[in-house]
Coordinates of C-alpha atoms in Angstrom, one line a residue:
Chain A
X1 CA 153.0 73.1 145.7
X2 CA 156.3 74.2 145.1
X3 CA 155.4 74.4 141.2
X4 CA 152.3 76.4 142.0
X5 CA 154.6 79.0 143.5
X6 CA 156.4 79.8 140.5
X7 CA 153.3 79.4 138.3
X8 CA 151.5 82.6 140.7
X9 CA 155.1 84.3 140.4
X10 CA 155.5 83.7 136.2
X11 CA 151.5 85.3 135.9
X12 CA 152.5 88.3 137.9
X13 CA 155.7 88.4 136.1
X14 CA 153.6 88.8 132.1
X15 CA 150.6 90.3 133.9
X16 CA 152.1 94.0 132.8
X17 CA 153.2 93.2 129.4
X18 CA 150.2 90.4 128.9
X19 CA 147.1 93.2 130.3
X20 CA 149.0 95.8 128.4
X21 CA 148.7 94.1 125.5
X22 CA 145.0 93.1 125.6
X23 CA 144.1 96.7 126.5
X24 CA 146.0 97.4 123.1
X25 CA 143.3 95.0 121.7
X26 CA 140.1 95.8 123.5
X27 CA 141.0 99.2 124.3
X28 CA 139.2 98.7 127.4
X29 CA 140.2 98.2 130.9
X30 CA 137.8 96.0 132.1
X31 CA 137.6 93.6 129.1
X32 CA 141.4 93.7 129.1
X33 CA 141.8 92.9 133.0
X34 CA 138.7 89.8 132.9
X35 CA 140.7 88.9 130.0
X36 CA 143.4 88.1 131.6
X37 CA 141.4 87.0 134.4
X38 CA 140.4 84.5 132.6
X39 CA 143.6 83.3 130.4
X40 CA 145.1 83.0 134.4
X41 CA 142.4 80.2 135.3
X42 CA 142.9 78.5 132.1
X43 CA 146.8 78.5 132.8
X44 CA 146.5 77.7 136.7
X45 CA 144.5 74.5 135.4
X46 CA 146.9 73.6 132.0
X47 CA 150.4 74.7 133.0
X48 CA 150.1 72.6 136.3
X49 CA 148.8 69.4 134.3
X50 CA 151.3 70.0 131.0
X51 CA 154.0 72.5 132.8
X52 CA 155.1 76.0 131.5
X53 CA 154.9 76.8 127.7
X54 CA 157.7 78.8 126.4
X55 CA 156.9 81.5 126.5
X56 CA 154.2 81.9 129.2
X57 CA 153.5 85.4 128.4
X58 CA 152.8 85.1 124.7
X59 CA 150.9 82.0 126.0
X60 CA 147.9 84.5 128.0
X61 CA 148.0 87.1 125.5
X62 CA 146.7 84.5 123.1
X63 CA 144.4 82.5 125.6
X64 CA 142.9 86.0 126.5
X65 CA 141.9 87.5 124.0
X66 CA 140.2 84.9 122.2
X67 CA 138.6 83.8 125.4
X68 CA 137.0 87.7 125.3
X69 CA 136.5 87.4 121.5
X70 CA 134.6 83.9 122.2
X71 CA 132.4 85.8 125.0
X72 CA 132.4 88.9 122.8
X73 CA 130.4 86.4 120.0
X74 CA 128.5 84.2 122.9
X75 CA 126.7 87.5 123.8
X76 CA 126.7 89.0 120.4
X77 CA 125.1 86.0 118.7
X78 CA 124.7 83.3 121.3
X79 CA 126.8 81.0 119.6
X80 CA 127.6 77.8 121.3
X81 CA 131.8 78.2 122.8
X82 CA 134.3 76.3 121.7
X83 CA 136.1 73.8 123.7
X84 CA 138.7 74.4 126.2
X85 CA 141.1 72.7 124.4
X86 CA 140.7 73.6 121.0
X87 CA 141.9 77.2 122.4
X88 CA 144.3 76.2 124.5
X89 CA 145.5 72.9 122.4
X90 CA 147.3 74.9 119.5
X91 CA 150.5 74.6 120.4
X92 CA 152.1 76.4 118.6
X93 CA 149.8 79.2 118.4
X94 CA 151.3 81.3 120.3
X95 CA 154.5 81.8 118.4
X96 CA 152.5 83.3 115.2
X97 CA 151.4 85.8 118.4
X98 CA 155.1 86.2 119.9
X99 CA 156.6 87.0 116.1
X100 CA 153.2 89.7 115.7
X101 CA 154.3 91.3 118.5
X102 CA 158.2 92.9 118.6
X103 CA 159.6 93.8 122.0
X104 CA 159.5 97.5 121.2
X105 CA 155.7 97.0 120.8
X106 CA 155.9 95.0 124.1
X107 CA 157.4 98.0 125.8
X108 CA 155.0 100.7 124.3
X109 CA 152.2 98.0 126.1
X110 CA 153.1 98.1 129.4
X111 CA 154.1 101.8 129.4
X112 CA 151.4 102.7 128.5
X113 CA 149.5 100.5 131.1
X114 CA 151.6 102.4 133.5
X115 CA 151.5 105.7 132.2
X116 CA 147.3 105.7 132.4
X117 CA 147.3 104.9 136.1
X118 CA 149.1 108.6 136.3
X119 CA 146.8 110.7 134.5
X120 CA 146.8 114.1 135.8
X121 CA 143.1 114.3 136.8
X122 CA 144.3 111.2 139.9
X123 CA 145.2 112.0 143.1
X124 CA 148.3 110.5 144.3
X125 CA 147.2 107.6 145.9
X126 CA 144.3 106.7 143.4
X127 CA 147.5 106.3 141.0
X128 CA 148.8 104.5 143.7
X129 CA 145.7 102.2 143.6
X130 CA 145.3 101.9 140.2
X131 CA 148.6 101.4 139.6
X132 CA 148.9 98.2 142.3
X133 CA 145.5 96.7 140.8
X134 CA 145.5 97.5 137.0
X135 CA 150.2 96.6 136.7
X136 CA 150.7 94.9 139.9
X137 CA 147.4 92.8 140.0
X138 CA 146.9 93.2 143.6
X139 CA 143.5 92.2 145.0
X140 CA 141.0 95.3 146.0
X141 CA 141.7 93.4 150.3
X142 CA 145.6 93.5 149.8
X143 CA 145.7 97.3 148.4
X144 CA 142.8 98.1 150.9
X145 CA 145.1 96.9 154.0
X146 CA 148.4 98.5 152.9
X147 CA 146.4 101.9 152.7
X148 CA 144.2 100.9 156.1
X149 CA 141.7 101.8 154.9
X150 CA 138.3 99.4 154.1
X151 CA 137.9 96.9 151.0
X152 CA 134.8 98.8 149.3
X153 CA 136.7 102.4 150.7
X154 CA 139.3 100.9 147.7
X155 CA 136.9 99.5 145.7
X156 CA 135.9 103.0 145.4
X157 CA 138.5 104.9 144.7
X158 CA 139.6 102.4 141.9
X159 CA 136.3 101.9 139.9
X160 CA 136.0 106.1 140.3
X161 CA 139.5 106.4 138.6
X162 CA 138.8 103.8 136.2
X163 CA 136.1 105.5 135.3
X164 CA 138.6 108.9 134.8
X165 CA 140.5 106.8 132.7
X166 CA 137.8 105.9 129.9
X167 CA 137.0 109.5 129.8
X168 CA 140.3 110.4 129.0
X169 CA 141.2 108.7 126.6
X170 CA 144.4 107.7 126.2
X171 CA 145.8 106.9 122.6
X172 CA 146.4 104.0 121.2
X173 CA 148.9 104.7 118.8
X174 CA 152.4 103.8 118.9
X175 CA 154.3 107.7 120.8
X176 CA 157.0 109.1 119.0
X177 CA 160.0 109.4 121.0
X178 CA 159.2 112.4 122.5
X179 CA 155.8 111.5 124.1
X180 CA 157.7 108.2 124.8
X181 CA 160.5 109.9 127.5
X182 CA 157.3 111.7 128.7
X183 CA 155.5 108.7 129.6
X184 CA 158.7 107.1 131.0
X185 CA 159.3 110.7 133.6
X186 CA 154.9 110.4 134.5
X187 CA 155.4 106.9 135.2
X188 CA 159.2 107.1 137.3
X189 CA 157.7 109.7 139.5
X190 CA 154.9 107.4 140.3
X191 CA 156.9 104.3 141.3
X192 CA 159.0 106.2 143.3
X193 CA 156.4 107.8 144.9
X194 CA 154.8 103.9 145.2
X195 CA 158.1 103.7 146.9
X196 CA 157.8 106.9 149.7
X197 CA 154.5 105.1 150.5
X198 CA 155.4 102.4 151.9
X199 CA 159.1 103.4 153.2
X200 CA 157.8 105.9 155.4
X201 CA 153.4 105.6 155.6
X202 CA 151.7 108.7 155.3
X203 CA 149.1 107.9 157.7
X204 CA 148.3 104.9 160.3
X205 CA 149.9 102.9 162.7
X206 CA 152.4 101.1 160.4
X207 CA 155.4 103.0 159.4
X208 CA 156.6 101.0 156.3
X209 CA 154.7 98.9 154.4
X210 CA 157.6 96.1 153.0
X211 CA 154.7 94.9 150.4
X212 CA 154.7 98.2 148.2
X213 CA 158.5 99.5 148.4
X214 CA 159.2 95.4 147.0
X215 CA 156.2 96.0 144.2
X216 CA 157.8 99.3 144.0
X217 CA 160.6 97.3 143.1
X218 CA 159.8 95.5 140.5
X219 CA 158.4 97.7 138.8
X220 CA 161.1 99.7 138.9
X221 CA 162.9 96.8 137.4
X222 CA 160.3 96.1 134.7
X223 CA 160.8 99.1 133.3
X224 CA 164.6 99.2 132.9
X225 CA 164.0 95.5 131.4
X226 CA 162.2 97.5 128.9
X227 CA 164.3 100.6 128.4
X228 CA 167.8 99.6 129.8
X229 CA 169.7 102.4 128.6
X230 CA 167.5 105.0 130.1
X231 CA 169.8 106.1 133.2
X232 CA 167.4 107.5 135.0
X233 CA 165.6 104.2 135.0
X234 CA 168.6 102.4 136.2
X235 CA 169.2 105.4 138.4
X236 CA 165.7 104.8 140.4
X237 CA 165.9 101.0 140.4
X238 CA 169.0 101.7 142.3
X239 CA 167.5 104.2 144.8
X240 CA 165.0 102.2 145.3
X241 CA 167.4 98.7 146.1
X242 CA 169.8 100.9 148.5
X243 CA 166.8 102.1 150.3
X244 CA 165.2 99.1 151.3
X245 CA 168.5 97.3 151.9
X246 CA 167.8 99.5 155.1
X247 CA 164.6 98.8 155.4
X248 CA 165.4 95.7 159.1
X249 CA 166.9 98.1 160.3
X250 CA 165.1 101.0 160.7
X251 CA 162.9 99.7 162.8
X252 CA 163.1 98.5 166.4
X253 CA 162.1 95.1 167.9
X254 CA 159.0 98.2 169.8
X255 CA 158.8 99.1 166.6
X256 CA 160.9 102.7 167.2
X257 CA 162.1 104.9 163.9
X258 CA 165.9 104.2 164.4
X259 CA 167.9 106.6 163.1
X260 CA 170.6 105.9 159.8
X261 CA 173.0 107.0 162.5
X262 CA 172.3 104.8 164.8
X263 CA 171.1 101.6 162.2
X264 CA 172.8 98.0 163.4
X265 CA 174.2 97.5 159.5
X266 CA 174.7 94.1 159.9
X267 CA 170.7 94.2 159.5
X268 CA 171.3 96.3 156.2
X269 CA 170.7 93.6 153.0
X270 CA 173.8 93.2 151.2
X271 CA 173.0 91.9 148.4
X272 CA 170.8 94.5 147.5
X273 CA 173.3 97.2 148.5
X274 CA 175.7 94.8 145.8
X275 CA 173.5 95.4 142.9
X276 CA 172.1 99.2 143.9
X277 CA 176.2 100.0 143.4
X278 CA 176.1 98.6 140.8
X279 CA 173.6 99.6 138.9
X280 CA 174.1 103.4 139.9
X281 CA 178.0 103.6 139.4
X282 CA 177.1 101.8 135.9
X283 CA 174.4 104.8 135.9
X284 CA 177.3 107.5 136.2
X285 CA 179.3 105.6 133.6
X286 CA 177.3 107.3 131.0
X287 CA 177.2 110.9 132.0
X288 CA 174.1 111.9 131.9
X289 CA 173.3 112.5 135.2
X290 CA 169.7 113.1 137.0
X291 CA 167.7 113.3 139.8
X292 CA 167.3 109.8 140.8
X293 CA 171.2 108.7 139.8
X294 CA 172.3 111.9 142.1
X295 CA 169.9 110.1 145.1
X296 CA 171.0 106.6 144.6
X297 CA 174.5 108.3 144.2
X298 CA 174.2 109.7 147.5
X299 CA 172.0 106.4 149.3
X300 CA 175.5 104.6 147.9
X301 CA 177.6 106.6 149.9
X302 CA 175.5 105.9 153.5
X303 CA 175.6 102.0 152.3
X304 CA 179.8 102.2 151.5
X305 CA 180.2 103.4 155.0
X306 CA 180.9 100.0 157.0
X307 CA 179.6 102.3 160.9
X308 CA 178.0 105.8 160.8
X309 CA 180.8 107.8 161.6
X310 CA 182.9 106.2 158.2
X311 CA 180.0 108.1 156.3
X312 CA 182.3 110.0 154.0
X313 CA 179.8 113.8 154.7
X314 CA 182.1 115.7 151.9
X315 CA 181.0 113.8 149.1
X316 CA 177.6 113.2 150.3
X317 CA 177.3 117.6 150.4
X318 CA 178.4 117.9 147.1
X319 CA 176.3 115.4 145.8
X320 CA 173.4 117.1 147.3
X321 CA 175.2 120.2 146.0
X322 CA 174.3 118.6 142.3
X323 CA 171.3 117.9 143.2
X324 CA 170.0 121.0 143.7
X325 CA 171.4 122.5 140.6
X326 CA 168.8 119.6 138.7
X327 CA 166.4 119.6 140.8
X328 CA 165.5 122.6 143.4
X329 CA 163.3 122.0 146.1
X330 CA 163.9 123.5 150.2
X331 CA 163.6 120.0 150.7
X332 CA 166.7 118.6 148.8
X333 CA 168.4 121.7 150.8
X334 CA 167.2 120.5 154.3
X335 CA 168.6 117.5 153.6
X336 CA 171.8 119.1 152.5
X337 CA 171.9 120.6 155.5
X338 CA 172.0 117.3 157.2
X339 CA 175.4 116.7 155.5
X340 CA 176.2 120.7 156.0
X341 CA 175.8 120.0 159.9
X342 CA 178.5 117.3 159.6
X343 CA 181.0 119.2 157.7
X344 CA 180.9 122.6 159.1
X345 CA 179.0 122.2 163.0
X346 CA 175.2 122.7 163.5
X347 CA 175.4 126.9 163.1
X348 CA 176.0 126.9 159.4
X349 CA 173.4 124.0 158.3
X350 CA 170.9 126.2 161.0
X351 CA 171.9 129.1 159.3
X352 CA 171.0 127.4 155.6
X353 CA 167.6 125.6 157.1
X354 CA 166.2 128.9 158.7
X355 CA 165.0 130.3 155.0
X356 CA 163.6 127.4 154.6
X357 CA 160.2 127.2 156.7
X358 CA 158.3 129.2 154.7
X359 CA 158.3 127.0 152.1
X360 CA 158.0 123.6 154.7
X361 CA 156.0 125.1 157.2
X362 CA 154.0 122.4 157.3
X363 CA 156.6 119.4 156.7
X364 CA 157.4 117.1 159.4
X365 CA 161.5 116.8 158.9
X366 CA 161.7 120.1 158.4
X367 CA 161.6 120.4 163.0
X368 CA 163.2 116.8 163.3
X369 CA 165.9 118.3 161.9
X370 CA 165.5 121.6 163.3
X371 CA 164.9 120.5 167.0
X372 CA 168.3 118.3 166.5
X373 CA 170.5 121.5 165.5
X374 CA 169.2 123.1 168.4
X375 CA 169.8 120.8 170.6
X376 CA 173.1 120.4 169.7
X377 CA 173.4 124.2 170.1
X378 CA 172.6 123.9 173.3
X379 CA 169.1 125.8 172.5
X380 CA 166.8 124.1 175.3
X381 CA 163.8 125.6 174.8
X382 CA 164.1 126.3 170.5
X383 CA 164.7 122.8 170.3
X384 CA 161.7 122.4 172.2
X385 CA 159.4 123.9 170.0
X386 CA 160.6 123.2 167.2
X387 CA 160.1 119.3 168.3
X388 CA 156.5 120.0 169.7
X389 CA 155.7 121.3 165.6
X390 CA 157.2 117.9 164.6
X391 CA 154.7 116.7 166.9
X392 CA 151.8 118.0 165.3
X393 CA 152.9 117.4 162.2
X394 CA 153.7 113.7 162.2
X395 CA 151.9 111.2 159.6
X396 CA 153.0 107.6 161.8
X397 CA 152.5 106.5 165.0
X398 CA 156.1 105.8 164.6
X399 CA 157.2 109.2 164.3
X400 CA 155.1 110.8 166.6
X401 CA 157.3 108.3 169.4
X402 CA 160.3 109.0 168.5
X403 CA 159.9 112.9 168.5
X404 CA 158.3 111.9 172.1
X405 CA 161.2 110.7 172.8
X406 CA 163.2 113.4 171.8
X407 CA 161.9 116.4 173.7
X408 CA 161.9 113.2 176.8
X409 CA 165.0 113.1 176.6
X410 CA 166.1 117.0 176.6
X411 CA 167.2 118.1 179.7
X412 CA 165.4 119.7 182.0
X413 CA 165.9 123.5 181.9
X414 CA 164.3 126.4 183.5
X415 CA 161.1 126.1 184.4
X416 CA 160.2 122.4 184.6
X417 CA 156.6 121.4 183.6
X418 CA 154.5 120.8 186.2
X419 CA 153.5 117.5 185.7
Chain B
X1 CA 186.8 66.4 134.6
X2 CA 185.8 69.5 135.8
X3 CA 182.4 70.4 134.5
X4 CA 180.4 74.2 134.2
X5 CA 176.3 74.1 134.9
X6 CA 175.2 77.4 134.1
X7 CA 172.0 77.8 134.9
X8 CA 169.4 79.7 133.4
X9 CA 165.6 81.0 133.2
X10 CA 163.3 84.2 133.1
X11 CA 164.9 87.0 134.9
X12 CA 161.5 88.4 135.2
X13 CA 159.9 85.4 136.9
X14 CA 162.7 84.7 139.6
X15 CA 162.7 88.5 140.0
X16 CA 159.0 88.4 140.6
X17 CA 159.0 85.9 143.5
X18 CA 158.3 86.6 147.3
X19 CA 161.3 86.7 149.1
X20 CA 160.4 83.8 150.8
X21 CA 159.7 81.9 147.9
X22 CA 163.1 82.6 146.9
X23 CA 164.6 82.0 150.5
X24 CA 163.3 78.3 150.2
X25 CA 164.6 77.8 146.7
X26 CA 168.0 78.6 148.1
X27 CA 167.5 76.5 150.9
X28 CA 167.1 73.2 148.4
X29 CA 169.9 74.2 146.4
X30 CA 171.6 75.2 149.0
X31 CA 171.2 71.2 150.6
X32 CA 171.9 69.8 147.2
X33 CA 175.2 71.6 147.3
X34 CA 176.2 70.1 150.6
X35 CA 175.7 67.2 149.8
X36 CA 178.1 67.8 146.1
X37 CA 180.6 69.3 149.1
X38 CA 180.8 66.4 151.0
X39 CA 181.8 64.2 148.3
X40 CA 184.7 66.3 147.5
X41 CA 182.8 67.4 144.2
X42 CA 182.1 71.2 144.2
X43 CA 184.0 73.7 143.4
X44 CA 183.2 77.9 143.5
X45 CA 179.2 78.4 143.8
X46 CA 177.6 82.1 142.5
X47 CA 174.6 83.5 142.2
X48 CA 174.5 86.3 138.9
X49 CA 173.1 89.3 139.8
X50 CA 170.1 90.7 137.0
X51 CA 171.3 91.4 133.5
X52 CA 170.7 94.9 133.9
X53 CA 173.7 95.4 135.9
X54 CA 176.2 93.1 132.8
X55 CA 177.9 95.7 131.0
X56 CA 179.5 93.3 127.2
X57 CA 182.1 93.6 125.7
X58 CA 182.2 93.1 122.2
X59 CA 185.8 91.7 120.2
X60 CA 186.7 93.7 117.5
X61 CA 189.6 96.0 115.7
X62 CA 188.5 98.1 118.3
X63 CA 186.5 96.2 121.4
X64 CA 183.7 97.9 122.3
X65 CA 181.8 97.9 125.3
X66 CA 177.6 98.0 125.4
X67 CA 175.3 97.9 128.3
X68 CA 173.9 94.9 129.2
X69 CA 174.1 91.1 128.9
X70 CA 175.9 89.0 125.9
X71 CA 172.5 88.0 124.5
X72 CA 169.3 89.5 124.5
X73 CA 167.1 85.8 125.6
X74 CA 164.2 85.3 127.4
X75 CA 166.4 83.5 129.6
X76 CA 169.3 84.6 131.3
X77 CA 171.8 83.1 133.0
X78 CA 171.6 83.7 136.9
X79 CA 174.6 81.4 137.9
X80 CA 177.0 79.0 138.0
X81 CA 178.7 75.8 139.4
X82 CA 182.1 74.3 139.1
X83 CA 181.7 70.0 139.9
X84 CA 184.4 67.6 139.4
X85 CA 182.7 65.5 138.1
X86 CA 183.8 61.8 136.3
X87 CA 181.7 61.9 133.2
X88 CA 179.8 64.1 131.7
X89 CA 176.8 61.3 132.9
X90 CA 177.5 62.3 136.3
X91 CA 177.5 66.1 135.9
X92 CA 174.1 65.4 134.3
X93 CA 172.8 64.0 137.1
X94 CA 173.8 66.6 139.7
X95 CA 171.8 69.3 137.3
X96 CA 169.0 66.6 137.5
X97 CA 169.2 67.2 141.3
X98 CA 169.7 71.0 140.9
X99 CA 166.0 71.0 138.9
X100 CA 165.0 68.5 141.2
X101 CA 165.7 70.8 143.9
X102 CA 163.9 73.7 141.9
X103 CA 161.5 72.0 141.1
X104 CA 159.4 74.3 138.5
X105 CA 160.6 72.8 135.0
X106 CA 161.3 76.0 133.4
X107 CA 165.3 76.9 132.3
X108 CA 168.1 74.9 131.6
X109 CA 170.9 74.1 133.1
X110 CA 173.6 73.7 130.2
X111 CA 176.9 71.8 131.2
X112 CA 180.2 72.8 129.6
X113 CA 183.7 70.9 130.6
X114 CA 186.4 72.9 131.5
X115 CA 188.9 73.8 129.5
X116 CA 191.0 75.5 131.8
X117 CA 190.5 75.9 135.9
X118 CA 192.3 78.7 138.1
X119 CA 190.8 78.8 141.2
X120 CA 192.6 82.4 141.8
X121 CA 193.9 83.6 145.6
X122 CA 190.5 83.4 146.6
X123 CA 188.2 86.1 146.8
X124 CA 186.4 87.5 150.5

């Protein structure tokens, strides 16, 4: 039983590299996936009898490749299959495969596998679904549940995405340095998107989808293992760890949203915070700052404050200023305004976000922040108007409930509502 | 005699375990630790962060700080115990108990006698 869990984890851990290598051999996603599936079936049997091999990934690549070749041979010549044991009993044969596959090759295999899930013609939610299916190995049923759609609809989404990719002609040669950097950037963005989809769902009744966050963390770790010198990947890993550490405190017993300032910080996951802080400090010490590192640094400042009132808002304001130069965006300015409100009061913050209204006209959080600032200034009716705009834009039931509560708690002023 | 028991295993696999599975594993190991503690044989215990948080100081004419763990291997040093045992055999048997609690049958425990041990004034 316990061994089975370990074998499961070993198969999950090996999957990206193994499917990536099999894809390089066969240049076809379905063949690679089927070969890996077959290797897993044999592994479950073999490993529970004889224990795990020294290098599970190499074992799976070797057995998967042979199984797929046999299958192809069988189909073309109707030749008899060699028995299972002939294939998997070649005790040291896998070590030859390991030597043939240096770590650089493995690295490009995994990157390619992730990269094809990020094809520009795919919609964001297609990219995420495909990565979860192909790289993480989640079942269609599990992914459908995470996205709150039917299994059939998810199956179609994935099939369509795969077809697009088959038509897209992804190059199988090892990428050059510039191409590799570009792929890495695209893949990092997809992982962050996956994390955000889990952290703050864009639909449905569930506000936080923990499995999506956990999977994003795992993929970020995987990428960091392959590219340990990439400070932005280290920053991304730190960022997702620090954000996810707060998950146990983000919703109360009734699944209502608890704002950062009101969270019970004793519920935060201290181990994740410690690891996230260690990683972001290490990344920043290389002095190659990037948006993920700076966002992770901001999350670290929050994590380091024992109480909300201990938060170093001046530091956060400065970090947002850096982020604004690295990655100018109205959302970054909106976030900075929260720090500005704490430092210089709601007037200054409101002046800062007023010009953003046009660009953020359909952004839930814009009206949430605006409403809170107006309320602080005692402009109750303006605050109510902003909250009502937010309510109309809420992405989940929890967001809507939270805003309703803000509206209900506004002091009744002037004309009280008839009901 | 004090021995260090160094725990090696695949970090890729441990970080792929579900939280429940990881908690269960830590719980089983804690039970072994408790027994040792009751017999007055358990010193400090540490679980290390993943190797990507590591930095190595390479000694030389000019000491060089490099990213990452000391060695890139398939198995990583994940943590360690300091135990007080009468013999190497006893230390090996402690490691056997830990292995039995971990049960998945991969990785290794390296048993190293301690040369010096300074518990330090204590950290929080």
